[in-house]
Amino acid sequence: MSRLDSFIRRLEAQRLVLNWAAAAISGRDGLVLELGLGNGRTYDHLREILPGRAIHVFERKLSVNPRSMPPDDRLMLGDMRETLPEFGLRHGRAAVLVHVDATTGVPERDRVELAWLPGHVAALAADEALVLAGAGLEHPRLRPAALPEGVPAGRYFAYRRV
Ligand code: SAM
C-alpha cells in the first residue's frame, strides 16, 4: 500500500473512532485531552462533535492551522513528558477521553521515544475513561477495548482505564 493510501485510511479510521468515542462518553462529565495538536485536524473535529466539552490540548511545537487554534487556557505548550504531570497536579484523573496522536509514523522510533507516555496517560484518565491511540499503548491500567466496526486491525487502538 502506498503511503498516500495508508494516510487516507488512517484519517478515515481516526474520524470513525473519534465519532464513536464522542457518542460513548455522552452523558459522562469529564475532560477531553488531545495529545498532539499538529495541524489541528483531529482537535478541530473533536470540538465540532463535542460542543461545550472542555478539550485540553498538548503540543511542544506549534504548527497548527490558525483556524484550529485552541484557546490559550486550553493549550499546554511544551514537552508532554513535563506538561502532562503538571496538568495532573491541577486536575487529577479527570479525563473521560484521551486521544493520543503523538506518533511520528515511524513505529520503531515512537516505541523508544514515547515509552513514558502510557504511564502519563493512565495517570490522567478517570476510571473507565476511553483512551484512543494511533499506535499501541502498553500499561497495566490500560485494558484493550474493541473498536467500532470498519476500523481495520492495527490501524487504531482503544483502551479503557482500569
Ligand atoms: N492530531 C494532529 C492533527 O490531526 O493534525 C496530528 C498530530 S502529529 C501526528 C503529532 C504531534 O505530536 C506533533 O505536532 C508533535 O510535535 C507532537 N508531539 C510529539 N511528541 C511530543 C511531546 N513529547 N510533547 C509534546 N508534543 C509532542
PDB file of N, CA, C and O and ligand atoms in Angstrom, residues 10-11 14 18 34-44 58-64 76-84 99-105 110 113-114 116-117 156, ligand 1:
ATOM      1  N   ARG A  10      -5.737   5.998   7.493  1.00  0.00           N
ATOM      2  CA  ARG A  10      -5.545   6.445   8.878  1.00  0.00           C
ATOM      3  C   ARG A  10      -6.551   7.555   9.230  1.00  0.00           C
ATOM      4  O   ARG A  10      -7.162   7.541  10.291  1.00  0.00           O
ATOM      5  N   LEU A  11      -6.729   8.503   8.331  1.00  0.00           N
ATOM      6  CA  LEU A  11      -7.674   9.595   8.600  1.00  0.00           C
ATOM      7  C   LEU A  11      -9.108   9.075   8.686  1.00  0.00           C
ATOM      8  O   LEU A  11      -9.890   9.514   9.541  1.00  0.00           O
ATOM      9  N   GLN A  14      -9.444   7.452  11.983  1.00  0.00           N
ATOM     10  CA  GLN A  14      -9.497   8.474  13.037  1.00  0.00           C
ATOM     11  C   GLN A  14     -10.904   9.041  13.170  1.00  0.00           C
ATOM     12  O   GLN A  14     -11.449   9.133  14.262  1.00  0.00           O
ATOM     13  N   LEU A  18     -13.119   8.640  16.478  1.00  0.00           N
ATOM     14  CA  LEU A  18     -13.461   9.835  17.270  1.00  0.00           C
ATOM     15  C   LEU A  18     -14.980   9.996  17.374  1.00  0.00           C
ATOM     16  O   LEU A  18     -15.500  10.316  18.456  1.00  0.00           O
ATOM     17  N   GLU A  34      -6.379  16.103  24.159  1.00  0.00           N
ATOM     18  CA  GLU A  34      -5.849  15.858  22.809  1.00  0.00           C
ATOM     19  C   GLU A  34      -4.333  15.930  22.919  1.00  0.00           C
ATOM     20  O   GLU A  34      -3.766  17.012  23.175  1.00  0.00           O
ATOM     21  N   LEU A  35      -3.664  14.807  22.734  1.00  0.00           N
ATOM     22  CA  LEU A  35      -2.208  14.755  22.900  1.00  0.00           C
ATOM     23  C   LEU A  35      -1.549  14.769  21.523  1.00  0.00           C
ATOM     24  O   LEU A  35      -1.486  13.739  20.842  1.00  0.00           O
ATOM     25  N   GLY A  36      -1.102  15.959  21.108  1.00  0.00           N
ATOM     26  CA  GLY A  36      -0.516  16.136  19.783  1.00  0.00           C
ATOM     27  C   GLY A  36      -1.452  16.983  18.935  1.00  0.00           C
ATOM     28  O   GLY A  36      -2.377  16.459  18.311  1.00  0.00           O
ATOM     29  N   LEU A  37      -1.249  18.297  18.947  1.00  0.00           N
ATOM     30  CA  LEU A  37      -2.132  19.192  18.176  1.00  0.00           C
ATOM     31  C   LEU A  37      -1.794  19.133  16.699  1.00  0.00           C
ATOM     32  O   LEU A  37      -2.689  19.089  15.855  1.00  0.00           O
ATOM     33  N   GLY A  38      -0.489  19.140  16.379  1.00  0.00           N
ATOM     34  CA  GLY A  38      -0.066  19.102  14.977  1.00  0.00           C
ATOM     35  C   GLY A  38      -0.740  20.182  14.160  1.00  0.00           C
ATOM     36  O   GLY A  38      -0.759  21.355  14.535  1.00  0.00           O
ATOM     37  N   ASN A  39      -1.336  19.787  13.057  1.00  0.00           N
ATOM     38  CA  ASN A  39      -2.061  20.713  12.184  1.00  0.00           C
ATOM     39  C   ASN A  39      -3.403  21.127  12.773  1.00  0.00           C
ATOM     40  O   ASN A  39      -4.017  22.106  12.345  1.00  0.00           O
ATOM     41  N   GLY A  40      -3.877  20.361  13.754  1.00  0.00           N
ATOM     42  CA  GLY A  40      -5.136  20.698  14.426  1.00  0.00           C
ATOM     43  C   GLY A  40      -6.362  20.012  13.849  1.00  0.00           C
ATOM     44  O   GLY A  40      -7.490  20.317  14.239  1.00  0.00           O
ATOM     45  N   ARG A  41      -6.146  19.054  12.940  1.00  0.00           N
ATOM     46  CA  ARG A  41      -7.315  18.429  12.290  1.00  0.00           C
ATOM     47  C   ARG A  41      -8.181  17.655  13.276  1.00  0.00           C
ATOM     48  O   ARG A  41      -9.396  17.822  13.296  1.00  0.00           O
ATOM     49  N   THR A  42      -7.563  16.814  14.073  1.00  0.00           N
ATOM     50  CA  THR A  42      -8.390  15.990  14.976  1.00  0.00           C
ATOM     51  C   THR A  42      -8.937  16.848  16.114  1.00  0.00           C
ATOM     52  O   THR A  42     -10.044  16.618  16.581  1.00  0.00           O
ATOM     53  N   TYR A  43      -8.181  17.865  16.528  1.00  0.00           N
ATOM     54  CA  TYR A  43      -8.713  18.782  17.544  1.00  0.00           C
ATOM     55  C   TYR A  43      -9.960  19.472  16.997  1.00  0.00           C
ATOM     56  O   TYR A  43     -10.991  19.579  17.676  1.00  0.00           O
ATOM     57  N   ASP A  44      -9.857  19.946  15.770  1.00  0.00           N
ATOM     58  CA  ASP A  44     -10.983  20.645  15.149  1.00  0.00           C
ATOM     59  C   ASP A  44     -12.202  19.727  15.076  1.00  0.00           C
ATOM     60  O   ASP A  44     -13.338  20.144  15.335  1.00  0.00           O
ATOM     61  N   PHE A  58      -2.284  19.327  24.104  1.00  0.00           N
ATOM     62  CA  PHE A  58      -0.860  19.290  24.467  1.00  0.00           C
ATOM     63  C   PHE A  58      -0.021  19.252  23.202  1.00  0.00           C
ATOM     64  O   PHE A  58      -0.252  18.431  22.313  1.00  0.00           O
ATOM     65  N   GLU A  59       0.969  20.140  23.150  1.00  0.00           N
ATOM     66  CA  GLU A  59       1.825  20.201  21.958  1.00  0.00           C
ATOM     67  C   GLU A  59       3.142  20.889  22.339  1.00  0.00           C
ATOM     68  O   GLU A  59       3.146  21.811  23.153  1.00  0.00           O
ATOM     69  N   ARG A  60       4.233  20.424  21.731  1.00  0.00           N
ATOM     70  CA  ARG A  60       5.508  21.075  22.082  1.00  0.00           C
ATOM     71  C   ARG A  60       5.909  22.138  21.071  1.00  0.00           C
ATOM     72  O   ARG A  60       6.638  23.054  21.392  1.00  0.00           O
ATOM     73  N   LYS A  61       5.413  21.998  19.836  1.00  0.00           N
ATOM     74  CA  LYS A  61       5.862  22.916  18.788  1.00  0.00           C
ATOM     75  C   LYS A  61       4.664  23.298  17.925  1.00  0.00           C
ATOM     76  O   LYS A  61       4.132  22.455  17.205  1.00  0.00           O
ATOM     77  N   LEU A  62       4.255  24.560  17.995  1.00  0.00           N
ATOM     78  CA  LEU A  62       3.046  24.968  17.287  1.00  0.00           C
ATOM     79  C   LEU A  62       3.244  24.979  15.780  1.00  0.00           C
ATOM     80  O   LEU A  62       4.140  25.657  15.265  1.00  0.00           O
ATOM     81  N   SER A  63       2.426  24.197  15.080  1.00  0.00           N
ATOM     82  CA  SER A  63       2.414  24.290  13.612  1.00  0.00           C
ATOM     83  C   SER A  63       0.966  24.135  13.151  1.00  0.00           C
ATOM     84  O   SER A  63       0.677  23.569  12.110  1.00  0.00           O
ATOM     85  N   VAL A  64       0.076  24.662  13.986  1.00  0.00           N
ATOM     86  CA  VAL A  64      -1.354  24.474  13.764  1.00  0.00           C
ATOM     87  C   VAL A  64      -1.899  25.443  12.722  1.00  0.00           C
ATOM     88  O   VAL A  64      -1.425  26.585  12.619  1.00  0.00           O
ATOM     89  N   MET A  76      -1.587  23.481  26.351  1.00  0.00           N
ATOM     90  CA  MET A  76      -0.404  23.238  27.179  1.00  0.00           C
ATOM     91  C   MET A  76       0.795  23.074  26.248  1.00  0.00           C
ATOM     92  O   MET A  76       0.975  22.017  25.624  1.00  0.00           O
ATOM     93  N   LEU A  77       1.583  24.155  26.174  1.00  0.00           N
ATOM     94  CA  LEU A  77       2.731  24.139  25.275  1.00  0.00           C
ATOM     95  C   LEU A  77       3.956  23.602  25.994  1.00  0.00           C
ATOM     96  O   LEU A  77       4.242  24.016  27.128  1.00  0.00           O
ATOM     97  N   GLY A  78       4.672  22.700  25.353  1.00  0.00           N
ATOM     98  CA  GLY A  78       5.877  22.148  25.965  1.00  0.00           C
ATOM     99  C   GLY A  78       5.901  20.641  25.767  1.00  0.00           C
ATOM    100  O   GLY A  78       4.987  20.060  25.167  1.00  0.00           O
ATOM    101  N   ASP A  79       6.951  20.027  26.259  1.00  0.00           N
ATOM    102  CA  ASP A  79       7.100  18.580  26.136  1.00  0.00           C
ATOM    103  C   ASP A  79       6.091  17.896  27.055  1.00  0.00           C
ATOM    104  O   ASP A  79       6.065  18.162  28.263  1.00  0.00           O
ATOM    105  N   MET A  80       5.292  17.014  26.488  1.00  0.00           N
ATOM    106  CA  MET A  80       4.262  16.325  27.274  1.00  0.00           C
ATOM    107  C   MET A  80       4.840  15.528  28.437  1.00  0.00           C
ATOM    108  O   MET A  80       4.143  15.236  29.395  1.00  0.00           O
ATOM    109  N   ARG A  81       6.079  15.178  28.296  1.00  0.00           N
ATOM    110  CA  ARG A  81       6.713  14.446  29.389  1.00  0.00           C
ATOM    111  C   ARG A  81       6.653  15.275  30.676  1.00  0.00           C
ATOM    112  O   ARG A  81       6.589  14.749  31.770  1.00  0.00           O
ATOM    113  N   GLU A  82       6.664  16.618  30.492  1.00  0.00           N
ATOM    114  CA  GLU A  82       6.569  17.518  31.652  1.00  0.00           C
ATOM    115  C   GLU A  82       5.166  18.102  31.822  1.00  0.00           C
ATOM    116  O   GLU A  82       4.673  18.224  32.937  1.00  0.00           O
ATOM    117  N   THR A  83       4.527  18.464  30.707  1.00  0.00           N
ATOM    118  CA  THR A  83       3.232  19.165  30.838  1.00  0.00           C
ATOM    119  C   THR A  83       2.113  18.233  31.314  1.00  0.00           C
ATOM    120  O   THR A  83       1.190  18.677  31.993  1.00  0.00           O
ATOM    121  N   LEU A  84       2.195  16.943  30.975  1.00  0.00           N
ATOM    122  CA  LEU A  84       1.130  16.031  31.428  1.00  0.00           C
ATOM    123  C   LEU A  84       1.138  15.866  32.953  1.00  0.00           C
ATOM    124  O   LEU A  84       0.094  16.014  33.599  1.00  0.00           O
ATOM    125  N   HIS A  99      -7.181  11.321  23.574  1.00  0.00           N
ATOM    126  CA  HIS A  99      -6.794  10.951  22.216  1.00  0.00           C
ATOM    127  C   HIS A  99      -5.294  11.177  22.076  1.00  0.00           C
ATOM    128  O   HIS A  99      -4.819  12.313  22.155  1.00  0.00           O
ATOM    129  N   VAL A 100      -4.584  10.094  21.889  1.00  0.00           N
ATOM    130  CA  VAL A 100      -3.119  10.157  21.790  1.00  0.00           C
ATOM    131  C   VAL A 100      -2.741  10.143  20.318  1.00  0.00           C
ATOM    132  O   VAL A 100      -2.902   9.121  19.631  1.00  0.00           O
ATOM    133  N   ASP A 101      -2.265  11.279  19.828  1.00  0.00           N
ATOM    134  CA  ASP A 101      -1.872  11.360  18.411  1.00  0.00           C
ATOM    135  C   ASP A 101      -0.503  12.029  18.344  1.00  0.00           C
ATOM    136  O   ASP A 101      -0.329  13.076  17.725  1.00  0.00           O
ATOM    137  N   ALA A 102       0.466  11.399  18.987  1.00  0.00           N
ATOM    138  CA  ALA A 102       1.801  11.999  19.100  1.00  0.00           C
ATOM    139  C   ALA A 102       2.834  11.224  18.286  1.00  0.00           C
ATOM    140  O   ALA A 102       4.031  11.461  18.417  1.00  0.00           O
ATOM    141  N   THR A 103       2.354  10.347  17.435  1.00  0.00           N
ATOM    142  CA  THR A 103       3.308   9.487  16.737  1.00  0.00           C
ATOM    143  C   THR A 103       3.963  10.199  15.548  1.00  0.00           C
ATOM    144  O   THR A 103       3.421  11.174  15.015  1.00  0.00           O
ATOM    145  N   THR A 104       5.100   9.660  15.138  1.00  0.00           N
ATOM    146  CA  THR A 104       5.829  10.244  14.007  1.00  0.00           C
ATOM    147  C   THR A 104       5.592   9.446  12.724  1.00  0.00           C
ATOM    148  O   THR A 104       6.034   9.858  11.656  1.00  0.00           O
ATOM    149  N   GLY A 105       4.939   8.306  12.853  1.00  0.00           N
ATOM    150  CA  GLY A 105       4.756   7.445  11.685  1.00  0.00           C
ATOM    151  C   GLY A 105       5.890   6.452  11.530  1.00  0.00           C
ATOM    152  O   GLY A 105       5.908   5.661  10.582  1.00  0.00           O
ATOM    153  N   ASP A 110       9.001   5.638  17.679  1.00  0.00           N
ATOM    154  CA  ASP A 110       7.986   6.004  18.675  1.00  0.00           C
ATOM    155  C   ASP A 110       8.064   5.092  19.903  1.00  0.00           C
ATOM    156  O   ASP A 110       7.877   5.556  21.026  1.00  0.00           O
ATOM    157  N   GLU A 113      10.985   6.559  21.917  1.00  0.00           N
ATOM    158  CA  GLU A 113      10.866   7.967  22.352  1.00  0.00           C
ATOM    159  C   GLU A 113       9.617   8.242  23.180  1.00  0.00           C
ATOM    160  O   GLU A 113       9.585   9.180  23.963  1.00  0.00           O
ATOM    161  N   LEU A 114       8.582   7.415  22.994  1.00  0.00           N
ATOM    162  CA  LEU A 114       7.325   7.654  23.717  1.00  0.00           C
ATOM    163  C   LEU A 114       7.042   6.556  24.746  1.00  0.00           C
ATOM    164  O   LEU A 114       5.893   6.362  25.154  1.00  0.00           O
ATOM    165  N   TRP A 116       7.481   6.466  27.832  1.00  0.00           N
ATOM    166  CA  TRP A 116       6.952   7.005  29.079  1.00  0.00           C
ATOM    167  C   TRP A 116       5.476   7.392  28.975  1.00  0.00           C
ATOM    168  O   TRP A 116       4.795   7.610  29.962  1.00  0.00           O
ATOM    169  N   LEU A 117       4.967   7.497  27.745  1.00  0.00           N
ATOM    170  CA  LEU A 117       3.634   8.096  27.532  1.00  0.00           C
ATOM    171  C   LEU A 117       2.475   7.304  28.158  1.00  0.00           C
ATOM    172  O   LEU A 117       1.596   7.906  28.798  1.00  0.00           O
ATOM    173  N   TYR A 156      -5.897   1.613  14.436  1.00  0.00           N
ATOM    174  CA  TYR A 156      -6.130   2.461  15.595  1.00  0.00           C
ATOM    175  C   TYR A 156      -6.298   1.558  16.805  1.00  0.00           C
ATOM    176  O   TYR A 156      -6.554   0.361  16.653  1.00  0.00           O
TER     177      TYR A 156
HETATM  178  N1  SAM B   1      -3.588  15.379  15.812  1.00  0.00           N
HETATM  179  C1  SAM B   1      -2.869  16.139  14.808  1.00  0.00           C
HETATM  180  C2  SAM B   1      -3.745  16.505  13.652  1.00  0.00           C
HETATM  181  O1  SAM B   1      -4.800  15.871  13.452  1.00  0.00           O
HETATM  182  O2  SAM B   1      -3.390  17.430  12.913  1.00  0.00           O
HETATM  183  C3  SAM B   1      -1.611  15.439  14.355  1.00  0.00           C
HETATM  184  C4  SAM B   1      -0.597  15.290  15.434  1.00  0.00           C
HETATM  185  S1  SAM B   1       1.006  14.860  14.814  1.00  0.00           S
HETATM  186  C5  SAM B   1       0.785  13.249  14.220  1.00  0.00           C
HETATM  187  C6  SAM B   1       1.907  14.587  16.289  1.00  0.00           C
HETATM  188  C7  SAM B   1       2.168  15.839  17.111  1.00  0.00           C
HETATM  189  O3  SAM B   1       2.609  15.426  18.408  1.00  0.00           O
HETATM  190  C8  SAM B   1       3.282  16.709  16.548  1.00  0.00           C
HETATM  191  O4  SAM B   1       2.787  18.010  16.320  1.00  0.00           O
HETATM  192  C9  SAM B   1       4.367  16.716  17.623  1.00  0.00           C
HETATM  193  O5  SAM B   1       5.015  17.970  17.785  1.00  0.00           O
HETATM  194  C10 SAM B   1       3.571  16.341  18.867  1.00  0.00           C
HETATM  195  N2  SAM B   1       4.412  15.685  19.876  1.00  0.00           N
HETATM  196  C11 SAM B   1       5.107  14.531  19.740  1.00  0.00           C
HETATM  197  N3  SAM B   1       5.775  14.242  20.877  1.00  0.00           N
HETATM  198  C12 SAM B   1       5.501  15.250  21.748  1.00  0.00           C
HETATM  199  C13 SAM B   1       5.903  15.532  23.082  1.00  0.00           C
HETATM  200  N4  SAM B   1       6.761  14.730  23.740  1.00  0.00           N
HETATM  201  N5  SAM B   1       5.420  16.630  23.687  1.00  0.00           N
HETATM  202  C14 SAM B   1       4.568  17.474  23.021  1.00  0.00           C
HETATM  203  N6  SAM B   1       4.159  17.265  21.748  1.00  0.00           N
HETATM  204  C15 SAM B   1       4.617  16.164  21.112  1.00  0.00           C
END
